[in-house]
Amino acid sequence: QVQLQASGGGLVQAGGSLRLSCAASGPVVNTRFIGWFRQAPGKGREFVATINWSSAMTYYADSVKGRFTISRDKAKNTVYLQMNSLKPDDTALYYCARSNTIVGAARISTNYDSWGQGTQVTVSS
């Protein structure tokens, strides 16, 4: 199955930007969505954004809409998350994940069956 590796996190000041990458090992097959989720200390895993691998249809959490942009490059087997106007509340460990082709709600983490290790994003004030 597809293996995912998240990268690009770091420490930035409020108002800054980061670009996260989610690289898939080998061809991306039998995949409906690749999405980003985040988890802050003491909190559950939260949906951030997701993209349909075939159509490029996107969905965003209300908390990031207008600030974050998800995209994919099929030739590079990679999904990106451009994060602008970062806030301290965005501080979390960010994971990318893949859902299979079975129909399911794109915002629900349990519909994703392959997960990367995550990359830390820390936003200071």
JSON list of N, CA, C and O in Angstrom, two decimals, residues 18-69:
[
{"chain": "A", "resi": 18, "resn": "LEU", "atom": "N", "xyz": [4.15, 28.67, 6.00]},
{"chain": "A", "resi": 18, "resn": "LEU", "atom": "CA", "xyz": [4.88, 27.43, 5.81]},
{"chain": "A", "resi": 18, "resn": "LEU", "atom": "C", "xyz": [4.20, 26.65, 4.69]},
{"chain": "A", "resi": 18, "resn": "LEU", "atom": "O", "xyz": [3.00, 26.78, 4.46]},
{"chain": "A", "resi": 19, "resn": "ARG", "atom": "N", "xyz": [4.99, 25.82, 4.01]},
{"chain": "A", "resi": 19, "resn": "ARG", "atom": "CA", "xyz": [4.45, 24.90, 3.03]},
{"chain": "A", "resi": 19, "resn": "ARG", "atom": "C", "xyz": [4.79, 23.48, 3.46]},
{"chain": "A", "resi": 19, "resn": "ARG", "atom": "O", "xyz": [5.96, 23.11, 3.54]},
{"chain": "A", "resi": 20, "resn": "LEU", "atom": "N", "xyz": [3.77, 22.69, 3.74]},
{"chain": "A", "resi": 20, "resn": "LEU", "atom": "CA", "xyz": [3.95, 21.30, 4.09]},
{"chain": "A", "resi": 20, "resn": "LEU", "atom": "C", "xyz": [3.85, 20.43, 2.84]},
{"chain": "A", "resi": 20, "resn": "LEU", "atom": "O", "xyz": [3.10, 20.73, 1.92]},
{"chain": "A", "resi": 21, "resn": "SER", "atom": "N", "xyz": [4.61, 19.34, 2.84]},
{"chain": "A", "resi": 21, "resn": "SER", "atom": "CA", "xyz": [4.58, 18.40, 1.74]},
{"chain": "A", "resi": 21, "resn": "SER", "atom": "C", "xyz": [4.23, 17.02, 2.26]},
{"chain": "A", "resi": 21, "resn": "SER", "atom": "O", "xyz": [4.62, 16.64, 3.36]},
{"chain": "A", "resi": 22, "resn": "CYS", "atom": "N", "xyz": [3.51, 16.28, 1.46]},
{"chain": "A", "resi": 22, "resn": "CYS", "atom": "CA", "xyz": [3.16, 14.89, 1.75]},
{"chain": "A", "resi": 22, "resn": "CYS", "atom": "C", "xyz": [3.56, 14.07, 0.54]},
{"chain": "A", "resi": 22, "resn": "CYS", "atom": "O", "xyz": [2.89, 14.11, -0.49]},
{"chain": "A", "resi": 23, "resn": "ALA", "atom": "N", "xyz": [4.66, 13.35, 0.67]},
{"chain": "A", "resi": 23, "resn": "ALA", "atom": "CA", "xyz": [5.21, 12.58, -0.44]},
{"chain": "A", "resi": 23, "resn": "ALA", "atom": "C", "xyz": [4.79, 11.12, -0.33]},
{"chain": "A", "resi": 23, "resn": "ALA", "atom": "O", "xyz": [4.96, 10.50, 0.72]},
{"chain": "A", "resi": 24, "resn": "ALA", "atom": "N", "xyz": [4.26, 10.59, -1.39]},
{"chain": "A", "resi": 24, "resn": "ALA", "atom": "CA", "xyz": [3.85, 9.19, -1.45]},
{"chain": "A", "resi": 24, "resn": "ALA", "atom": "C", "xyz": [4.95, 8.37, -2.11]},
{"chain": "A", "resi": 24, "resn": "ALA", "atom": "O", "xyz": [5.50, 8.77, -3.13]},
{"chain": "A", "resi": 25, "resn": "SER", "atom": "N", "xyz": [5.24, 7.22, -1.54]},
{"chain": "A", "resi": 25, "resn": "SER", "atom": "CA", "xyz": [6.22, 6.32, -2.12]},
{"chain": "A", "resi": 25, "resn": "SER", "atom": "C", "xyz": [5.55, 5.47, -3.19]},
{"chain": "A", "resi": 25, "resn": "SER", "atom": "O", "xyz": [4.63, 4.71, -2.91]},
{"chain": "A", "resi": 26, "resn": "GLY", "atom": "N", "xyz": [6.02, 5.60, -4.40]},
{"chain": "A", "resi": 26, "resn": "GLY", "atom": "CA", "xyz": [5.44, 4.86, -5.50]},
{"chain": "A", "resi": 26, "resn": "GLY", "atom": "C", "xyz": [4.18, 5.51, -6.04]},
{"chain": "A", "resi": 26, "resn": "GLY", "atom": "O", "xyz": [3.72, 6.53, -5.52]},
{"chain": "A", "resi": 27, "resn": "PRO", "atom": "N", "xyz": [3.59, 4.92, -7.06]},
{"chain": "A", "resi": 27, "resn": "PRO", "atom": "CA", "xyz": [2.37, 5.49, -7.65]},
{"chain": "A", "resi": 27, "resn": "PRO", "atom": "C", "xyz": [1.22, 5.52, -6.65]},
{"chain": "A", "resi": 27, "resn": "PRO", "atom": "O", "xyz": [1.07, 4.63, -5.82]},
{"chain": "A", "resi": 28, "resn": "VAL", "atom": "N", "xyz": [0.43, 6.57, -6.73]},
{"chain": "A", "resi": 28, "resn": "VAL", "atom": "CA", "xyz": [-0.75, 6.71, -5.89]},
{"chain": "A", "resi": 28, "resn": "VAL", "atom": "C", "xyz": [-1.91, 6.03, -6.62]},
{"chain": "A", "resi": 28, "resn": "VAL", "atom": "O", "xyz": [-2.43, 6.55, -7.61]},
{"chain": "A", "resi": 29, "resn": "VAL", "atom": "N", "xyz": [-2.30, 4.87, -6.13]},
{"chain": "A", "resi": 29, "resn": "VAL", "atom": "CA", "xyz": [-3.37, 4.09, -6.75]},
{"chain": "A", "resi": 29, "resn": "VAL", "atom": "C", "xyz": [-4.42, 3.77, -5.71]},
{"chain": "A", "resi": 29, "resn": "VAL", "atom": "O", "xyz": [-4.16, 3.79, -4.50]},
{"chain": "A", "resi": 30, "resn": "ASN", "atom": "N", "xyz": [-5.62, 3.46, -6.19]},
{"chain": "A", "resi": 30, "resn": "ASN", "atom": "CA", "xyz": [-6.73, 3.10, -5.32]},
{"chain": "A", "resi": 30, "resn": "ASN", "atom": "C", "xyz": [-6.93, 4.13, -4.21]},
{"chain": "A", "resi": 30, "resn": "ASN", "atom": "O", "xyz": [-7.20, 3.78, -3.06]},
{"chain": "A", "resi": 31, "resn": "THR", "atom": "N", "xyz": [-6.82, 5.39, -4.56]},
{"chain": "A", "resi": 31, "resn": "THR", "atom": "CA", "xyz": [-6.89, 6.49, -3.62]},
{"chain": "A", "resi": 31, "resn": "THR", "atom": "C", "xyz": [-7.99, 7.46, -4.02]},
{"chain": "A", "resi": 31, "resn": "THR", "atom": "O", "xyz": [-8.07, 7.87, -5.18]},
{"chain": "A", "resi": 32, "resn": "ARG", "atom": "N", "xyz": [-8.80, 7.85, -3.05]},
{"chain": "A", "resi": 32, "resn": "ARG", "atom": "CA", "xyz": [-9.83, 8.85, -3.29]},
{"chain": "A", "resi": 32, "resn": "ARG", "atom": "C", "xyz": [-9.39, 10.23, -2.81]},
{"chain": "A", "resi": 32, "resn": "ARG", "atom": "O", "xyz": [-9.37, 11.18, -3.59]},
{"chain": "A", "resi": 33, "resn": "PHE", "atom": "N", "xyz": [-9.02, 10.33, -1.53]},
{"chain": "A", "resi": 33, "resn": "PHE", "atom": "CA", "xyz": [-8.58, 11.59, -0.96]},
{"chain": "A", "resi": 33, "resn": "PHE", "atom": "C", "xyz": [-7.22, 11.43, -0.29]},
{"chain": "A", "resi": 33, "resn": "PHE", "atom": "O", "xyz": [-6.91, 10.38, 0.27]},
{"chain": "A", "resi": 34, "resn": "ILE", "atom": "N", "xyz": [-6.44, 12.49, -0.34]},
{"chain": "A", "resi": 34, "resn": "ILE", "atom": "CA", "xyz": [-5.28, 12.65, 0.53]},
{"chain": "A", "resi": 34, "resn": "ILE", "atom": "C", "xyz": [-5.50, 13.93, 1.31]},
{"chain": "A", "resi": 34, "resn": "ILE", "atom": "O", "xyz": [-5.72, 15.00, 0.72]},
{"chain": "A", "resi": 35, "resn": "GLY", "atom": "N", "xyz": [-5.47, 13.83, 2.63]},
{"chain": "A", "resi": 35, "resn": "GLY", "atom": "CA", "xyz": [-5.82, 14.96, 3.46]},
{"chain": "A", "resi": 35, "resn": "GLY", "atom": "C", "xyz": [-4.81, 15.24, 4.55]},
{"chain": "A", "resi": 35, "resn": "GLY", "atom": "O", "xyz": [-3.89, 14.46, 4.81]},
{"chain": "A", "resi": 36, "resn": "TRP", "atom": "N", "xyz": [-5.01, 16.39, 5.18]},
{"chain": "A", "resi": 36, "resn": "TRP", "atom": "CA", "xyz": [-4.19, 16.82, 6.31]},
{"chain": "A", "resi": 36, "resn": "TRP", "atom": "C", "xyz": [-5.05, 16.90, 7.56]},
{"chain": "A", "resi": 36, "resn": "TRP", "atom": "O", "xyz": [-6.17, 17.45, 7.53]},
{"chain": "A", "resi": 37, "resn": "PHE", "atom": "N", "xyz": [-4.53, 16.35, 8.64]},
{"chain": "A", "resi": 37, "resn": "PHE", "atom": "CA", "xyz": [-5.13, 16.43, 9.96]},
{"chain": "A", "resi": 37, "resn": "PHE", "atom": "C", "xyz": [-4.08, 16.94, 10.93]},
{"chain": "A", "resi": 37, "resn": "PHE", "atom": "O", "xyz": [-2.89, 16.83, 10.68]},
{"chain": "A", "resi": 38, "resn": "ARG", "atom": "N", "xyz": [-4.52, 17.49, 12.05]},
{"chain": "A", "resi": 38, "resn": "ARG", "atom": "CA", "xyz": [-3.57, 17.99, 13.04]},
{"chain": "A", "resi": 38, "resn": "ARG", "atom": "C", "xyz": [-4.03, 17.63, 14.44]},
{"chain": "A", "resi": 38, "resn": "ARG", "atom": "O", "xyz": [-5.21, 17.42, 14.69]},
{"chain": "A", "resi": 39, "resn": "GLN", "atom": "N", "xyz": [-3.05, 17.56, 15.34]},
{"chain": "A", "resi": 39, "resn": "GLN", "atom": "CA", "xyz": [-3.35, 17.23, 16.72]},
{"chain": "A", "resi": 39, "resn": "GLN", "atom": "C", "xyz": [-2.46, 18.07, 17.63]},
{"chain": "A", "resi": 39, "resn": "GLN", "atom": "O", "xyz": [-1.23, 18.01, 17.54]},
{"chain": "A", "resi": 40, "resn": "ALA", "atom": "N", "xyz": [-3.09, 18.85, 18.48]},
{"chain": "A", "resi": 40, "resn": "ALA", "atom": "CA", "xyz": [-2.39, 19.64, 19.48]},
{"chain": "A", "resi": 40, "resn": "ALA", "atom": "C", "xyz": [-2.36, 18.87, 20.79]},
{"chain": "A", "resi": 40, "resn": "ALA", "atom": "O", "xyz": [-3.18, 17.98, 21.02]},
{"chain": "A", "resi": 41, "resn": "PRO", "atom": "N", "xyz": [-1.41, 19.19, 21.68]},
{"chain": "A", "resi": 41, "resn": "PRO", "atom": "CA", "xyz": [-1.33, 18.48, 22.96]},
{"chain": "A", "resi": 41, "resn": "PRO", "atom": "C", "xyz": [-2.65, 18.53, 23.72]},
{"chain": "A", "resi": 41, "resn": "PRO", "atom": "O", "xyz": [-3.26, 19.59, 23.87]},
{"chain": "A", "resi": 42, "resn": "GLY", "atom": "N", "xyz": [-3.11, 17.37, 24.18]},
{"chain": "A", "resi": 42, "resn": "GLY", "atom": "CA", "xyz": [-4.33, 17.28, 24.95]},
{"chain": "A", "resi": 42, "resn": "GLY", "atom": "C", "xyz": [-5.61, 17.36, 24.15]},
{"chain": "A", "resi": 42, "resn": "GLY", "atom": "O", "xyz": [-6.69, 17.37, 24.74]},
{"chain": "A", "resi": 43, "resn": "LYS", "atom": "N", "xyz": [-5.51, 17.39, 22.83]},
{"chain": "A", "resi": 43, "resn": "LYS", "atom": "CA", "xyz": [-6.68, 17.48, 21.98]},
{"chain": "A", "resi": 43, "resn": "LYS", "atom": "C", "xyz": [-6.74, 16.30, 21.02]},
{"chain": "A", "resi": 43, "resn": "LYS", "atom": "O", "xyz": [-5.74, 15.63, 20.76]},
{"chain": "A", "resi": 44, "resn": "GLY", "atom": "N", "xyz": [-7.92, 16.06, 20.48]},
{"chain": "A", "resi": 44, "resn": "GLY", "atom": "CA", "xyz": [-8.09, 15.01, 19.50]},
{"chain": "A", "resi": 44, "resn": "GLY", "atom": "C", "xyz": [-7.61, 15.43, 18.12]},
{"chain": "A", "resi": 44, "resn": "GLY", "atom": "O", "xyz": [-7.25, 16.58, 17.88]},
{"chain": "A", "resi": 45, "resn": "ARG", "atom": "N", "xyz": [-7.59, 14.47, 17.23]},
{"chain": "A", "resi": 45, "resn": "ARG", "atom": "CA", "xyz": [-7.16, 14.74, 15.87]},
{"chain": "A", "resi": 45, "resn": "ARG", "atom": "C", "xyz": [-8.23, 15.56, 15.14]},
{"chain": "A", "resi": 45, "resn": "ARG", "atom": "O", "xyz": [-9.42, 15.22, 15.15]},
{"chain": "A", "resi": 46, "resn": "GLU", "atom": "N", "xyz": [-7.80, 16.63, 14.48]},
{"chain": "A", "resi": 46, "resn": "GLU", "atom": "CA", "xyz": [-8.70, 17.59, 13.86]},
{"chain": "A", "resi": 46, "resn": "GLU", "atom": "C", "xyz": [-8.48, 17.64, 12.35]},
{"chain": "A", "resi": 46, "resn": "GLU", "atom": "O", "xyz": [-7.34, 17.72, 11.88]},
{"chain": "A", "resi": 47, "resn": "PHE", "atom": "N", "xyz": [-9.57, 17.62, 11.61]},
{"chain": "A", "resi": 47, "resn": "PHE", "atom": "CA", "xyz": [-9.49, 17.76, 10.16]},
{"chain": "A", "resi": 47, "resn": "PHE", "atom": "C", "xyz": [-9.02, 19.16, 9.78]},
{"chain": "A", "resi": 47, "resn": "PHE", "atom": "O", "xyz": [-9.45, 20.15, 10.38]},
{"chain": "A", "resi": 48, "resn": "VAL", "atom": "N", "xyz": [-8.15, 19.24, 8.77]},
{"chain": "A", "resi": 48, "resn": "VAL", "atom": "CA", "xyz": [-7.64, 20.52, 8.28]},
{"chain": "A", "resi": 48, "resn": "VAL", "atom": "C", "xyz": [-8.08, 20.75, 6.84]},
{"chain": "A", "resi": 48, "resn": "VAL", "atom": "O", "xyz": [-8.74, 21.74, 6.54]},
{"chain": "A", "resi": 49, "resn": "ALA", "atom": "N", "xyz": [-7.69, 19.87, 5.95]},
{"chain": "A", "resi": 49, "resn": "ALA", "atom": "CA", "xyz": [-7.99, 20.02, 4.53]},
{"chain": "A", "resi": 49, "resn": "ALA", "atom": "C", "xyz": [-7.79, 18.69, 3.84]},
{"chain": "A", "resi": 49, "resn": "ALA", "atom": "O", "xyz": [-7.02, 17.85, 4.30]},
{"chain": "A", "resi": 50, "resn": "THR", "atom": "N", "xyz": [-8.46, 18.50, 2.70]},
{"chain": "A", "resi": 50, "resn": "THR", "atom": "CA", "xyz": [-8.27, 17.27, 1.94]},
{"chain": "A", "resi": 50, "resn": "THR", "atom": "C", "xyz": [-8.51, 17.56, 0.47]},
{"chain": "A", "resi": 50, "resn": "THR", "atom": "O", "xyz": [-9.17, 18.55, 0.12]},
{"chain": "A", "resi": 51, "resn": "ILE", "atom": "N", "xyz": [-7.97, 16.70, -0.39]},
{"chain": "A", "resi": 51, "resn": "ILE", "atom": "CA", "xyz": [-8.08, 16.88, -1.82]},
{"chain": "A", "resi": 51, "resn": "ILE", "atom": "C", "xyz": [-8.36, 15.54, -2.48]},
{"chain": "A", "resi": 51, "resn": "ILE", "atom": "O", "xyz": [-7.76, 14.52, -2.12]},
{"chain": "A", "resi": 52, "resn": "ASN", "atom": "N", "xyz": [-9.28, 15.55, -3.43]},
{"chain": "A", "resi": 52, "resn": "ASN", "atom": "CA", "xyz": [-9.55, 14.35, -4.22]},
{"chain": "A", "resi": 52, "resn": "ASN", "atom": "C", "xyz": [-8.42, 14.16, -5.21]},
{"chain": "A", "resi": 52, "resn": "ASN", "atom": "O", "xyz": [-8.11, 15.05, -6.00]},
{"chain": "A", "resi": 53, "resn": "TRP", "atom": "N", "xyz": [-7.80, 12.99, -5.16]},
{"chain": "A", "resi": 53, "resn": "TRP", "atom": "CA", "xyz": [-6.62, 12.76, -5.98]},
{"chain": "A", "resi": 53, "resn": "TRP", "atom": "C", "xyz": [-6.91, 12.85, -7.47]},
{"chain": "A", "resi": 53, "resn": "TRP", "atom": "O", "xyz": [-6.09, 13.34, -8.23]},
{"chain": "A", "resi": 54, "resn": "SER", "atom": "N", "xyz": [-8.07, 12.40, -7.88]},
{"chain": "A", "resi": 54, "resn": "SER", "atom": "CA", "xyz": [-8.43, 12.39, -9.29]},
{"chain": "A", "resi": 54, "resn": "SER", "atom": "C", "xyz": [-8.93, 13.75, -9.78]},
{"chain": "A", "resi": 54, "resn": "SER", "atom": "O", "xyz": [-8.43, 14.28, -10.77]},
{"chain": "A", "resi": 55, "resn": "SER", "atom": "N", "xyz": [-9.92, 14.31, -9.09]},
{"chain": "A", "resi": 55, "resn": "SER", "atom": "CA", "xyz": [-10.59, 15.51, -9.57]},
{"chain": "A", "resi": 55, "resn": "SER", "atom": "C", "xyz": [-10.00, 16.81, -9.04]},
{"chain": "A", "resi": 55, "resn": "SER", "atom": "O", "xyz": [-10.30, 17.88, -9.57]},
{"chain": "A", "resi": 56, "resn": "ALA", "atom": "N", "xyz": [-9.21, 16.74, -7.97]},
{"chain": "A", "resi": 56, "resn": "ALA", "atom": "CA", "xyz": [-8.65, 17.90, -7.27]},
{"chain": "A", "resi": 56, "resn": "ALA", "atom": "C", "xyz": [-9.71, 18.70, -6.50]},
{"chain": "A", "resi": 56, "resn": "ALA", "atom": "O", "xyz": [-9.44, 19.82, -6.08]},
{"chain": "A", "resi": 57, "resn": "MET", "atom": "N", "xyz": [-10.88, 18.12, -6.29]},
{"chain": "A", "resi": 57, "resn": "MET", "atom": "CA", "xyz": [-11.86, 18.75, -5.42]},
{"chain": "A", "resi": 57, "resn": "MET", "atom": "C", "xyz": [-11.29, 18.88, -4.02]},
{"chain": "A", "resi": 57, "resn": "MET", "atom": "O", "xyz": [-10.64, 17.95, -3.52]},
{"chain": "A", "resi": 58, "resn": "THR", "atom": "N", "xyz": [-11.53, 20.01, -3.37]},
{"chain": "A", "resi": 58, "resn": "THR", "atom": "CA", "xyz": [-10.95, 20.28, -2.06]},
{"chain": "A", "resi": 58, "resn": "THR", "atom": "C", "xyz": [-12.01, 20.58, -1.02]},
{"chain": "A", "resi": 58, "resn": "THR", "atom": "O", "xyz": [-13.10, 21.07, -1.35]},
{"chain": "A", "resi": 59, "resn": "TYR", "atom": "N", "xyz": [-11.68, 20.30, 0.24]},
{"chain": "A", "resi": 59, "resn": "TYR", "atom": "CA", "xyz": [-12.50, 20.64, 1.38]},
{"chain": "A", "resi": 59, "resn": "TYR", "atom": "C", "xyz": [-11.58, 21.20, 2.46]},
{"chain": "A", "resi": 59, "resn": "TYR", "atom": "O", "xyz": [-10.45, 20.73, 2.63]},
{"chain": "A", "resi": 60, "resn": "TYR", "atom": "N", "xyz": [-12.08, 22.18, 3.21]},
{"chain": "A", "resi": 60, "resn": "TYR", "atom": "CA", "xyz": [-11.30, 22.82, 4.26]},
{"chain": "A", "resi": 60, "resn": "TYR", "atom": "C", "xyz": [-12.10, 22.93, 5.54]},
{"chain": "A", "resi": 60, "resn": "TYR", "atom": "O", "xyz": [-13.32, 23.12, 5.51]},
{"chain": "A", "resi": 61, "resn": "ALA", "atom": "N", "xyz": [-11.40, 22.84, 6.66]},
{"chain": "A", "resi": 61, "resn": "ALA", "atom": "CA", "xyz": [-12.01, 23.20, 7.92]},
{"chain": "A", "resi": 61, "resn": "ALA", "atom": "C", "xyz": [-12.29, 24.70, 7.95]},
{"chain": "A", "resi": 61, "resn": "ALA", "atom": "O", "xyz": [-11.54, 25.49, 7.39]},
{"chain": "A", "resi": 62, "resn": "ASP", "atom": "N", "xyz": [-13.37, 25.08, 8.63]},
{"chain": "A", "resi": 62, "resn": "ASP", "atom": "CA", "xyz": [-13.71, 26.50, 8.71]},
{"chain": "A", "resi": 62, "resn": "ASP", "atom": "C", "xyz": [-12.58, 27.32, 9.32]},
{"chain": "A", "resi": 62, "resn": "ASP", "atom": "O", "xyz": [-12.38, 28.49, 8.96]},
{"chain": "A", "resi": 63, "resn": "SER", "atom": "N", "xyz": [-11.83, 26.73, 10.23]},
{"chain": "A", "resi": 63, "resn": "SER", "atom": "CA", "xyz": [-10.79, 27.46, 10.93]},
{"chain": "A", "resi": 63, "resn": "SER", "atom": "C", "xyz": [-9.60, 27.84, 10.05]},
{"chain": "A", "resi": 63, "resn": "SER", "atom": "O", "xyz": [-8.82, 28.72, 10.41]},
{"chain": "A", "resi": 64, "resn": "VAL", "atom": "N", "xyz": [-9.45, 27.18, 8.90]},
{"chain": "A", "resi": 64, "resn": "VAL", "atom": "CA", "xyz": [-8.32, 27.45, 8.02]},
{"chain": "A", "resi": 64, "resn": "VAL", "atom": "C", "xyz": [-8.73, 27.97, 6.65]},
{"chain": "A", "resi": 64, "resn": "VAL", "atom": "O", "xyz": [-7.86, 28.40, 5.87]},
{"chain": "A", "resi": 65, "resn": "LYS", "atom": "N", "xyz": [-9.99, 27.94, 6.34]},
{"chain": "A", "resi": 65, "resn": "LYS", "atom": "CA", "xyz": [-10.46, 28.36, 5.02]},
{"chain": "A", "resi": 65, "resn": "LYS", "atom": "C", "xyz": [-10.07, 29.81, 4.77]},
{"chain": "A", "resi": 65, "resn": "LYS", "atom": "O", "xyz": [-10.26, 30.68, 5.61]},
{"chain": "A", "resi": 66, "resn": "GLY", "atom": "N", "xyz": [-9.50, 30.06, 3.59]},
{"chain": "A", "resi": 66, "resn": "GLY", "atom": "CA", "xyz": [-9.03, 31.38, 3.24]},
{"chain": "A", "resi": 66, "resn": "GLY", "atom": "C", "xyz": [-7.59, 31.64, 3.59]},
{"chain": "A", "resi": 66, "resn": "GLY", "atom": "O", "xyz": [-6.99, 32.60, 3.09]},
{"chain": "A", "resi": 67, "resn": "ARG", "atom": "N", "xyz": [-7.01, 30.80, 4.45]},
{"chain": "A", "resi": 67, "resn": "ARG", "atom": "CA", "xyz": [-5.62, 30.93, 4.84]},
{"chain": "A", "resi": 67, "resn": "ARG", "atom": "C", "xyz": [-4.75, 29.79, 4.30]},
{"chain": "A", "resi": 67, "resn": "ARG", "atom": "O", "xyz": [-3.59, 30.01, 3.96]},
{"chain": "A", "resi": 68, "resn": "PHE", "atom": "N", "xyz": [-5.31, 28.59, 4.25]},
{"chain": "A", "resi": 68, "resn": "PHE", "atom": "CA", "xyz": [-4.57, 27.41, 3.80]},
{"chain": "A", "resi": 68, "resn": "PHE", "atom": "C", "xyz": [-5.06, 27.00, 2.42]},
{"chain": "A", "resi": 68, "resn": "PHE", "atom": "O", "xyz": [-6.24, 27.14, 2.09]},
{"chain": "A", "resi": 69, "resn": "THR", "atom": "N", "xyz": [-4.15, 26.45, 1.62]},
{"chain": "A", "resi": 69, "resn": "THR", "atom": "CA", "xyz": [-4.50, 25.94, 0.30]},
{"chain": "A", "resi": 69, "resn": "THR", "atom": "C", "xyz": [-3.86, 24.57, 0.12]},
{"chain": "A", "resi": 69, "resn": "THR", "atom": "O", "xyz": [-2.65, 24.42, 0.28]}
]
